[in-house]
Amino acid sequence: MTDHGVHEATPASPEALKGQEPVRRGRGRTRDSATTAAILDAAMELLVEEDLRKFTIERLASRAGVSKATIYRWWPSRGAVALDAFLNAVDPHVPFPKTTDFLTALRFQASALVRVFRETPAGHVVRALLAEAQSDPDLADAFRTRWVEARRDSGRAVFRRAQESGQIRSDLDLETAIDLVYGPIYYRLLATHQPLTDKFVDDVTAYALRGLAP
Amino acid sequence: MTDHGVHEATPASPEALKGQEPVRRGRGRTRDSATTAAILDAAMELLVEEDLRKFTIERLASRAGVSKATIYRWWPSRGAVALDAFLNAVDPHVPFPKTTDFLTALRFQASALVRVFRETPAGHVVRALLAEAQSDPDLADAFRTRWVEARRDSGRAVFRRAQESGQIRSDLDLETAIDLVYGPIYYRLLATHQPLTDKFVDDVTAYALRGLAP
Amino acid sequence: MTDHGVHEATPASPEALKGQEPVRRGRGRTRDSATTAAILDAAMELLVEEDLRKFTIERLASRAGVSKATIYRWWPSRGAVALDAFLNAVDPHVPFPKTTDFLTALRFQASALVRVFRETPAGHVVRALLAEAQSDPDLADAFRTRWVEARRDSGRAVFRRAQESGQIRSDLDLETAIDLVYGPIYYRLLATHQPLTDKFVDDVTAYALRGLAP
Amino acid sequence: MTDHGVHEATPASPEALKGQEPVRRGRGRTRDSATTAAILDAAMELLVEEDLRKFTIERLASRAGVSKATIYRWWPSRGAVALDAFLNAVDPHVPFPKTTDFLTALRFQASALVRVFRETPAGHVVRALLAEAQSDPDLADAFRTRWVEARRDSGRAVFRRAQESGQIRSDLDLETAIDLVYGPIYYRLLATHQPLTDKFVDDVTAYALRGLAP
DNA sequence: AGATAAGCGAGACGGTACGTCCAGTCTTTAC
DNA sequence: GTAAAGACTGGACGTACCGTCTCGCTTATCT
């Protein structure tokens, strides 16, 4: 992995996915992948260690055993590193459920998300990233593209298939439909007025199914 | 307004709760209400001026023509002032709709919220407050109690009335039901993957009605 | 001592010399004289410890147990602190020699300077200050006014008296005359092509006397 | 010019001393004289452009279109390049005056120096080099040997000849005598308390002549 | 009418982090 | 083997805020 999304391209560039090498970029010393890894690992560590206010470039550099300049060479901001570290650790793509039943498929995905938020540090990190994004437009863009939309893509496919098999109505605004399921989950994640229980996922998906039925 | 919620033991609190005026709290010069107002006004100004990163105590003090110490005397943090300034400018309570029809009432409230987010600086400020709350537990509590729950109370009443009149099912988890409507709205506010249109409100409420129908 | 020359006024302001207090400058916490002293002392220490490249604000701050901001609040640059520290430790004024004999008086002053350069850290510091001044016009001004001219004043008086008593010619350019004595000394201090011996002082002053004789 | 003095063991040195061209020194690509020239030219440009603080290896490399490593391969420090660039542009040797009259000869040399300081960028550069030399012993050595002493050699010859022809006393310390003329000039160059005028040169040389007369 | 307190503006202070720049060194490829 | 490109550590720069702390003045109320 040689490239850090927020900067210029997607992290998993096509070449990388095919297992090919980063390709030569002319002369000069090549980027040290151990350094990059150290930074991303240290970032994930810091992100997990509760107090988000302690996620500073200075701390990150010393934790990774790297100079600040090296971090700034590759990432434009705190949030950018955080996002890369997060996506480096958590794959934004949800595996397709095997079933063709809409409710089951929807629950599969919603549960997967909620479980990740609840049982891994990801919940913490997503909260931090969304918070940071509120005052950093570049990060907002990157986060939307690389996390929000990546997950929504998976959801979109499920909804579309259900539409094709007639399990939900056909005059549907797909985007709104997805928000109906993901919206409540993120709302609870951020506002913390109620916990993210399995029951909650079941209820939300059940209501959605009924609301979207043909 | 003299009570600044986030601050647990604000001198004026007890009296304020009883609706009485600040009254005397022993000897000494009394709190200058003009100063308080200047701070809250300046805070709201700064909050509105786009770049949230510029909302610092230092700037706030100089903008309000006040010393930093005076701010720290009454509020424990940036977020606390911001919240007070916000609630000082925007009433968290939604007027009860005149109608008894559930869908109309629900739309009334959802539209009111979306319109405030879209057409006033409140959207901006709520985003900032929610962001700040992710790393400030005290602010999170205060924001939840004084904004989130205050609005949800209005919503809860509407849902309850609809339940009583049989417009929606009776075995309902009210909290989840409210999330079904507010969740998607906050999700769009924060993730900005799609705009907060009137059509969106109509769709969300319509889907919810069908999902919650008896 | 409240004022640090390079900034706005002379360090030993008239009031200070008369033993009067720094005078109140309106409201606000007063400047901590212990802090100022700690900075100047630490600066002098660093200045003396050979390697001038180690005289950095960062080191100075940590050595003085003071924050960088405090240093920057009172001095505009490295050189400014250095100059104040130097003048705080070394009085630029040369005591008047008791004699009225020109050669004796001249030697008295020249020897005093050379001895200070040779036997105290002052030589080191003056070299550093002159070096720094070559790329810092503000420092150059301050150094010229507060060190160079202060010393030259003493010299000027001696030359003037000798002129009045007819020991040296009367159609003399005083400035050039002083350069004739001080020039060679500073030249050796900086170029180090030859050592600053007592013999050298004797020779220079003797040649000058003969060159300036009526 | 391939020998860069400050650098003791410059690869090209031996050949250069024999006056031959760089020639082949074993295998591999030969040193690019265009590169060397580009560096020295760029260095002189930067040196002249007023702000000495901008004379950094980084800037020099990019200005010369050369990599930093190439500069470090041939010169040990900032000052070393600066000195080479300076001597590459200004010949340290003063042509012998045709006259045998001491005062005329002395004035010839002193005027030449002052004119170079006043009318070319050399004054600026000498100031920078002397400043840098105060904290770089290697540069100090090189500057003394290659500039200071080279000029003094010319002066020494003039003094010696005057001594032989009886124009000045014979029990003279030559080094002190030279300082008597050059000292005041460098002093004014560096302390800038008075300008370097022609009148000044005339006065200094005249006083010296009288001081040194038999 | 004092005395006693608090409120308040001004601003000094030790800290921490910012984002930038440069010094030197090292690594890779091109010539 | 020289050179260009450029990655990398390390350290200082000067700035901005943080939260705390005097300081001296003002404004109340309590004795």
GROMACS .gro file of N, CA and C in nm, chain C residues 51-53 124 127-128 130-137 140 144 148-149 152 156 169 171-173 175-184 186-194 199-200 203-204 206-208 210-214, chain D residues 51-53 124 127-128 130-137 140 144 148-149 152 156 169 171-173 175-184 186-194 199-200 203-204 206-208 210-214:
model
  330
  479ASP      N    1   2.980   2.686   2.193
  479ASP     CA    2   2.917   2.674   2.063
  479ASP      C    3   2.795   2.765   2.044
  480LEU      N    4   2.818   2.873   1.972
  480LEU     CA    5   2.712   2.971   1.951
  480LEU      C    6   2.592   2.915   1.878
  481ARG      N    7   2.613   2.809   1.801
  481ARG     CA    8   2.500   2.752   1.727
  481ARG      C    9   2.400   2.687   1.821
  552HIS      N   10   3.400   3.636   2.332
  552HIS     CA   11   3.317   3.538   2.265
  552HIS      C   12   3.181   3.595   2.227
  555ARG      N   13   3.181   3.870   1.962
  555ARG     CA   14   3.196   3.810   1.830
  555ARG      C   15   3.063   3.754   1.781
  556ALA      N   16   2.994   3.686   1.871
  556ALA     CA   17   2.865   3.629   1.832
  556ALA      C   18   2.765   3.738   1.797
  558LEU      N   19   2.823   4.050   1.698
  558LEU     CA   20   2.859   4.117   1.573
  558LEU      C   21   2.825   4.028   1.454
  559ALA      N   22   2.849   3.899   1.470
  559ALA     CA   23   2.815   3.805   1.363
  559ALA      C   24   2.666   3.808   1.335
  560GLU      N   25   2.589   3.791   1.441
  560GLU     CA   26   2.443   3.792   1.428
  560GLU      C   27   2.394   3.923   1.366
  561ALA      N   28   2.456   4.031   1.408
  561ALA     CA   29   2.413   4.163   1.359
  561ALA      C   30   2.430   4.177   1.209
  562GLN      N   31   2.520   4.100   1.151
  562GLN     CA   32   2.541   4.111   1.006
  562GLN      C   33   2.418   4.069   0.926
  563SER      N   34   2.330   3.992   0.990
  563SER     CA   35   2.210   3.954   0.915
  563SER      C   36   2.082   3.992   0.989
  564ASP      N   37   2.095   4.078   1.088
  564ASP     CA   38   1.977   4.123   1.162
  564ASP      C   39   1.989   4.273   1.188
  565PRO      N   40   1.932   4.352   1.101
  565PRO     CA   41   1.946   4.498   1.108
  565PRO      C   42   1.903   4.557   1.241
  568ALA      N   43   2.167   4.494   1.476
  568ALA     CA   44   2.281   4.578   1.441
  568ALA      C   45   2.265   4.717   1.501
  572ARG      N   46   2.499   4.860   1.795
  572ARG     CA   47   2.576   4.981   1.769
  572ARG      C   48   2.548   5.085   1.875
  576VAL      N   49   2.866   4.961   2.098
  576VAL     CA   50   2.970   5.032   2.024
  576VAL      C   51   2.975   5.180   2.062
  577GLU      N   52   2.864   5.246   2.050
  577GLU     CA   53   2.864   5.390   2.077
  577GLU      C   54   2.889   5.422   2.225
  580ARG      N   55   3.250   5.405   2.260
  580ARG     CA   56   3.312   5.515   2.185
  580ARG      C   57   3.295   5.648   2.258
  584ARG      N   58   3.575   5.905   2.300
  584ARG     CA   59   3.561   6.040   2.247
  584ARG      C   60   3.602   6.146   2.351
  597ARG      N   61   4.653   6.706   1.767
  597ARG     CA   62   4.616   6.814   1.674
  597ARG      C   63   4.468   6.851   1.685
  599ASP      N   64   4.271   6.982   1.430
  599ASP     CA   65   4.188   6.971   1.308
  599ASP      C   66   4.148   6.825   1.282
  600LEU      N   67   4.116   6.757   1.390
  600LEU     CA   68   4.103   6.613   1.385
  600LEU      C   69   3.960   6.565   1.361
  601ASP      N   70   3.945   6.461   1.278
  601ASP     CA   71   3.813   6.394   1.273
  601ASP      C   72   3.811   6.291   1.385
  603GLU      N   73   3.596   6.078   1.494
  603GLU     CA   74   3.549   5.941   1.464
  603GLU      C   75   3.660   5.858   1.404
  604THR      N   76   3.729   5.915   1.310
  604THR     CA   77   3.840   5.843   1.248
  604THR      C   78   3.949   5.812   1.351
  605ALA      N   79   3.975   5.909   1.435
  605ALA     CA   80   4.077   5.891   1.536
  605ALA      C   81   4.045   5.770   1.626
  606ILE      N   82   3.919   5.762   1.668
  606ILE     CA   83   3.880   5.650   1.753
  606ILE      C   84   3.896   5.517   1.677
  607ASP      N   85   3.855   5.518   1.551
  607ASP     CA   86   3.867   5.396   1.470
  607ASP      C   87   4.011   5.348   1.462
  608LEU      N   88   4.102   5.444   1.466
  608LEU     CA   89   4.243   5.411   1.455
  608LEU      C   90   4.290   5.322   1.571
  609VAL      N   91   4.223   5.336   1.684
  609VAL     CA   92   4.259   5.256   1.801
  609VAL      C   93   4.170   5.132   1.814
  610TYR      N   94   4.039   5.154   1.805
  610TYR     CA   95   3.946   5.042   1.822
  610TYR      C   96   3.946   4.949   1.701
  611GLY      N   97   3.964   5.005   1.582
  611GLY     CA   98   3.960   4.925   1.458
  611GLY      C   99   4.053   4.805   1.464
  612PRO      N  100   4.181   4.827   1.486
  612PRO     CA  101   4.274   4.715   1.490
  612PRO      C  102   4.237   4.610   1.594
  614TYR      N  103   3.925   4.528   1.713
  614TYR     CA  104   3.813   4.447   1.666
  614TYR      C  105   3.853   4.358   1.549
  615TYR      N  106   3.941   4.412   1.465
  615TYR     CA  107   3.988   4.335   1.350
  615TYR      C  108   4.055   4.206   1.397
  616ARG      N  109   4.143   4.216   1.494
  616ARG     CA  110   4.210   4.095   1.545
  616ARG      C  111   4.111   4.004   1.618
  617LEU      N  112   4.015   4.066   1.688
  617LEU     CA  113   3.916   3.985   1.758
  617LEU      C  114   3.840   3.896   1.659
  618LEU      N  115   3.804   3.953   1.547
  618LEU     CA  116   3.719   3.881   1.453
  618LEU      C  117   3.795   3.797   1.351
  619ALA      N  118   3.907   3.850   1.302
  619ALA     CA  119   3.979   3.776   1.198
  619ALA      C  120   4.078   3.677   1.257
  620THR      N  121   4.115   3.698   1.382
  620THR     CA  122   4.204   3.607   1.457
  620THR      C  123   4.334   3.572   1.383
  621HIS      N  124   4.379   3.665   1.302
  621HIS     CA  125   4.504   3.637   1.231
  621HIS      C  126   4.623   3.655   1.324
  622GLN      N  127   4.604   3.733   1.431
  622GLN     CA  128   4.710   3.757   1.529
  622GLN      C  129   4.643   3.772   1.665
  627LYS      N  130   5.128   4.392   2.423
  627LYS     CA  131   5.224   4.458   2.334
  627LYS      C  132   5.150   4.524   2.217
  628PHE      N  133   5.052   4.453   2.165
  628PHE     CA  134   4.975   4.504   2.052
  628PHE      C  135   4.905   4.635   2.089
  631ASP      N  136   5.162   4.912   2.111
  631ASP     CA  137   5.205   4.956   1.979
  631ASP      C  138   5.099   5.042   1.910
  632VAL      N  139   4.976   4.990   1.912
  632VAL     CA  140   4.868   5.062   1.842
  632VAL      C  141   4.851   5.201   1.901
  634ALA      N  142   5.066   5.374   2.073
  634ALA     CA  143   5.186   5.456   2.048
  634ALA      C  144   5.184   5.513   1.907
  635TYR      N  145   5.155   5.427   1.808
  635TYR     CA  146   5.148   5.472   1.670
  635TYR      C  147   5.042   5.581   1.654
  636ALA      N  148   4.927   5.558   1.721
  636ALA     CA  149   4.818   5.655   1.708
  636ALA      C  150   4.861   5.790   1.764
  638ARG      N  151   5.154   5.916   1.787
  638ARG     CA  152   5.246   5.982   1.695
  638ARG      C  153   5.172   6.031   1.570
  639GLY      N  154   5.077   5.951   1.524
  639GLY     CA  155   5.004   5.991   1.404
  639GLY      C  156   4.917   6.113   1.427
  640LEU      N  157   4.872   6.128   1.552
  640LEU     CA  158   4.778   6.236   1.581
  640LEU      C  159   4.844   6.357   1.647
  641ALA      N  160   4.972   6.346   1.671
  641ALA     CA  161   5.041   6.456   1.737
  641ALA      C  162   5.027   6.586   1.657
  642PRO      N  163   5.034   6.699   1.724
  642PRO     CA  164   5.014   6.828   1.654
  642PRO      C  165   5.129   6.856   1.558
  693ASP      N  166   1.943   3.924   0.182
  693ASP     CA  167   1.919   3.852   0.307
  693ASP      C  168   2.004   3.726   0.322
  694LEU      N  169   2.108   3.739   0.403
  694LEU     CA  170   2.201   3.629   0.421
  694LEU      C  171   2.136   3.506   0.481
  695ARG      N  172   2.025   3.525   0.552
  695ARG     CA  173   1.962   3.410   0.615
  695ARG      C  174   1.900   3.317   0.512
  766HIS      N  175   2.918   4.292   0.117
  766HIS     CA  176   2.813   4.209   0.173
  766HIS      C  177   2.863   4.069   0.203
  769ARG      N  178   3.118   4.038   0.486
  769ARG     CA  179   3.050   4.047   0.614
  769ARG      C  180   2.987   3.913   0.650
  770ALA      N  181   2.920   3.853   0.552
  770ALA     CA  182   2.857   3.724   0.577
  770ALA      C  183   2.959   3.618   0.613
  772LEU      N  184   3.266   3.655   0.736
  772LEU     CA  185   3.325   3.679   0.868
  772LEU      C  186   3.228   3.641   0.978
  773ALA      N  187   3.101   3.672   0.955
  773ALA     CA  188   3.000   3.636   1.054
  773ALA      C  189   2.994   3.485   1.070
  774GLU      N  190   2.982   3.416   0.959
  774GLU     CA  191   2.975   3.270   0.963
  774GLU      C  192   3.099   3.211   1.028
  775ALA      N  193   3.212   3.271   0.998
  775ALA     CA  194   3.339   3.218   1.051
  775ALA      C  195   3.343   3.224   1.204
  776GLN      N  196   3.269   3.314   1.265
  776GLN     CA  197   3.271   3.325   1.411
  776GLN      C  198   3.221   3.198   1.478
  777SER      N  199   3.142   3.119   1.405
  777SER     CA  200   3.095   2.995   1.468
  777SER      C  201   3.132   2.872   1.386
  778ASP      N  202   3.224   2.886   1.294
  778ASP     CA  203   3.268   2.771   1.213
  778ASP      C  204   3.420   2.778   1.198
  779PRO      N  205   3.491   2.710   1.287
  779PRO     CA  206   3.637   2.720   1.290
  779PRO      C  207   3.702   2.684   1.156
  782ALA      N  208   3.666   2.967   0.938
  782ALA     CA  209   3.753   3.074   0.986
  782ALA      C  210   3.896   3.054   0.934
  786ARG      N  211   4.068   3.301   0.666
  786ARG     CA  212   4.189   3.371   0.704
  786ARG      C  213   4.301   3.346   0.602
  790VAL      N  214   4.204   3.682   0.398
  790VAL     CA  215   4.274   3.779   0.484
  790VAL      C  216   4.423   3.780   0.455
  791GLU      N  217   4.486   3.664   0.463
  791GLU     CA  218   4.632   3.660   0.446
  791GLU      C  219   4.673   3.694   0.303
  794ARG      N  220   4.676   4.057   0.292
  794ARG     CA  221   4.782   4.109   0.379
  794ARG      C  222   4.920   4.089   0.315
  798ARG      N  223   5.192   4.359   0.312
  798ARG     CA  224   5.321   4.334   0.373
  798ARG      C  225   5.436   4.378   0.280
  811ARG      N  226   5.995   5.360   0.978
  811ARG     CA  227   6.094   5.312   1.072
  811ARG      C  228   6.124   5.162   1.054
  813ASP      N  229   6.227   4.943   1.306
  813ASP     CA  230   6.203   4.853   1.421
  813ASP      C  231   6.054   4.819   1.432
  814LEU      N  232   5.996   4.799   1.316
  814LEU     CA  233   5.851   4.793   1.312
  814LEU      C  234   5.796   4.651   1.320
  815ASP      N  235   5.682   4.633   1.395
  815ASP     CA  236   5.610   4.505   1.385
  815ASP      C  237   5.517   4.516   1.266
  817GLU      N  238   5.303   4.318   1.127
  817GLU     CA  239   5.162   4.276   1.143
  817GLU      C  240   5.079   4.387   1.205
  818THR      N  241   5.134   4.448   1.310
  818THR     CA  242   5.062   4.558   1.374
  818THR      C  243   5.045   4.674   1.276
  819ALA      N  244   5.146   4.698   1.202
  819ALA     CA  245   5.139   4.809   1.107
  819ALA      C  246   5.025   4.788   1.007
  820ILE      N  247   5.016   4.667   0.955
  820ILE     CA  248   4.908   4.639   0.860
  820ILE      C  249   4.772   4.657   0.926
  821ASP      N  250   4.759   4.606   1.050
  821ASP     CA  251   4.632   4.618   1.123
  821ASP      C  252   4.590   4.764   1.138
  822LEU      N  253   4.689   4.851   1.148
  822LEU     CA  254   4.663   4.992   1.166
  822LEU      C  255   4.583   5.050   1.049
  823VAL      N  256   4.603   4.991   0.931
  823VAL     CA  257   4.532   5.039   0.812
  823VAL      C  258   4.407   4.956   0.785
  824TYR      N  259   4.423   4.824   0.787
  824TYR     CA  260   4.308   4.738   0.756
  824TYR      C  261   4.206   4.734   0.870
  825GLY      N  262   4.254   4.740   0.992
  825GLY     CA  263   4.166   4.732   1.108
  825GLY      C  264   4.050   4.831   1.102
  826PRO      N  265   4.081   4.959   1.091
  826PRO     CA  266   3.972   5.058   1.087
  826PRO      C  267   3.873   5.032   0.972
  828TYR      N  268   3.787   4.732   0.828
  828TYR     CA  269   3.699   4.620   0.862
  828TYR      C  270   3.603   4.658   0.976
  829TYR      N  271   3.656   4.735   1.067
  829TYR     CA  272   3.573   4.780   1.181
  829TYR      C  273   3.451   4.857   1.130
  830ARG      N  274   3.473   4.950   1.039
  830ARG     CA  275   3.358   5.025   0.985
  830ARG      C  276   3.268   4.936   0.900
  831LEU      N  277   3.330   4.842   0.829
  831LEU     CA  278   3.250   4.751   0.747
  831LEU      C  279   3.152   4.673   0.834
  832LEU      N  280   3.200   4.627   0.948
  832LEU     CA  281   3.118   4.539   1.031
  832LEU      C  282   3.031   4.612   1.132
  833ALA      N  283   3.084   4.719   1.190
  833ALA     CA  284   3.007   4.787   1.294
  833ALA      C  285   2.915   4.895   1.235
  834THR      N  286   2.948   4.937   1.114
  834THR     CA  287   2.865   5.035   1.042
  834THR      C  288   2.830   5.160   1.122
  835HIS      N  289   2.919   5.197   1.212
  835HIS     CA  290   2.891   5.319   1.289
  835HIS      C  291   2.920   5.444   1.207
  836GLN      N  292   3.004   5.428   1.105
  836GLN     CA  293   3.039   5.538   1.016
  836GLN      C  294   3.061   5.480   0.876
  841LYS      N  295   3.755   5.987   0.196
  841LYS     CA  296   3.818   6.072   0.296
  841LYS      C  297   3.872   5.990   0.412
  842PHE      N  298   3.793   5.894   0.452
  842PHE     CA  299   3.832   5.806   0.563
  842PHE      C  300   3.962   5.733   0.529
  845ASP      N  301   4.252   5.977   0.545
  845ASP     CA  302   4.288   6.010   0.682
  845ASP      C  303   4.363   5.895   0.749
  846VAL      N  304   4.306   5.775   0.736
  846VAL     CA  305   4.368   5.660   0.803
  846VAL      C  306   4.510   5.639   0.754
  848ALA      N  307   4.705   5.857   0.610
  848ALA     CA  308   4.790   5.970   0.648
  848ALA      C  309   4.836   5.957   0.793
  849TYR      N  310   4.740   5.926   0.884
  849TYR     CA  311   4.776   5.909   1.024
  849TYR      C  312   4.877   5.795   1.039
  850ALA      N  313   4.856   5.688   0.964
  850ALA     CA  314   4.946   5.574   0.974
  850ALA      C  315   5.087   5.614   0.932
  852ARG      N  316   5.229   5.899   0.939
  852ARG     CA  317   5.293   5.981   1.041
  852ARG      C  318   5.329   5.898   1.164
  853GLY      N  319   5.242   5.805   1.196
  853GLY     CA  320   5.270   5.722   1.313
  853GLY      C  321   5.389   5.630   1.292
  854LEU      N  322   5.409   5.593   1.167
  854LEU     CA  323   5.514   5.495   1.138
  854LEU      C  324   5.642   5.559   1.086
  855ALA      N  325   5.638   5.689   1.070
  855ALA     CA  326   5.756   5.758   1.014
  855ALA      C  327   5.877   5.732   1.103
  856PRO      N  328   5.997   5.737   1.046
  856PRO     CA  329   6.118   5.709   1.122
  856PRO      C  330   6.143   5.819   1.226
   0.00000   0.00000   0.00000
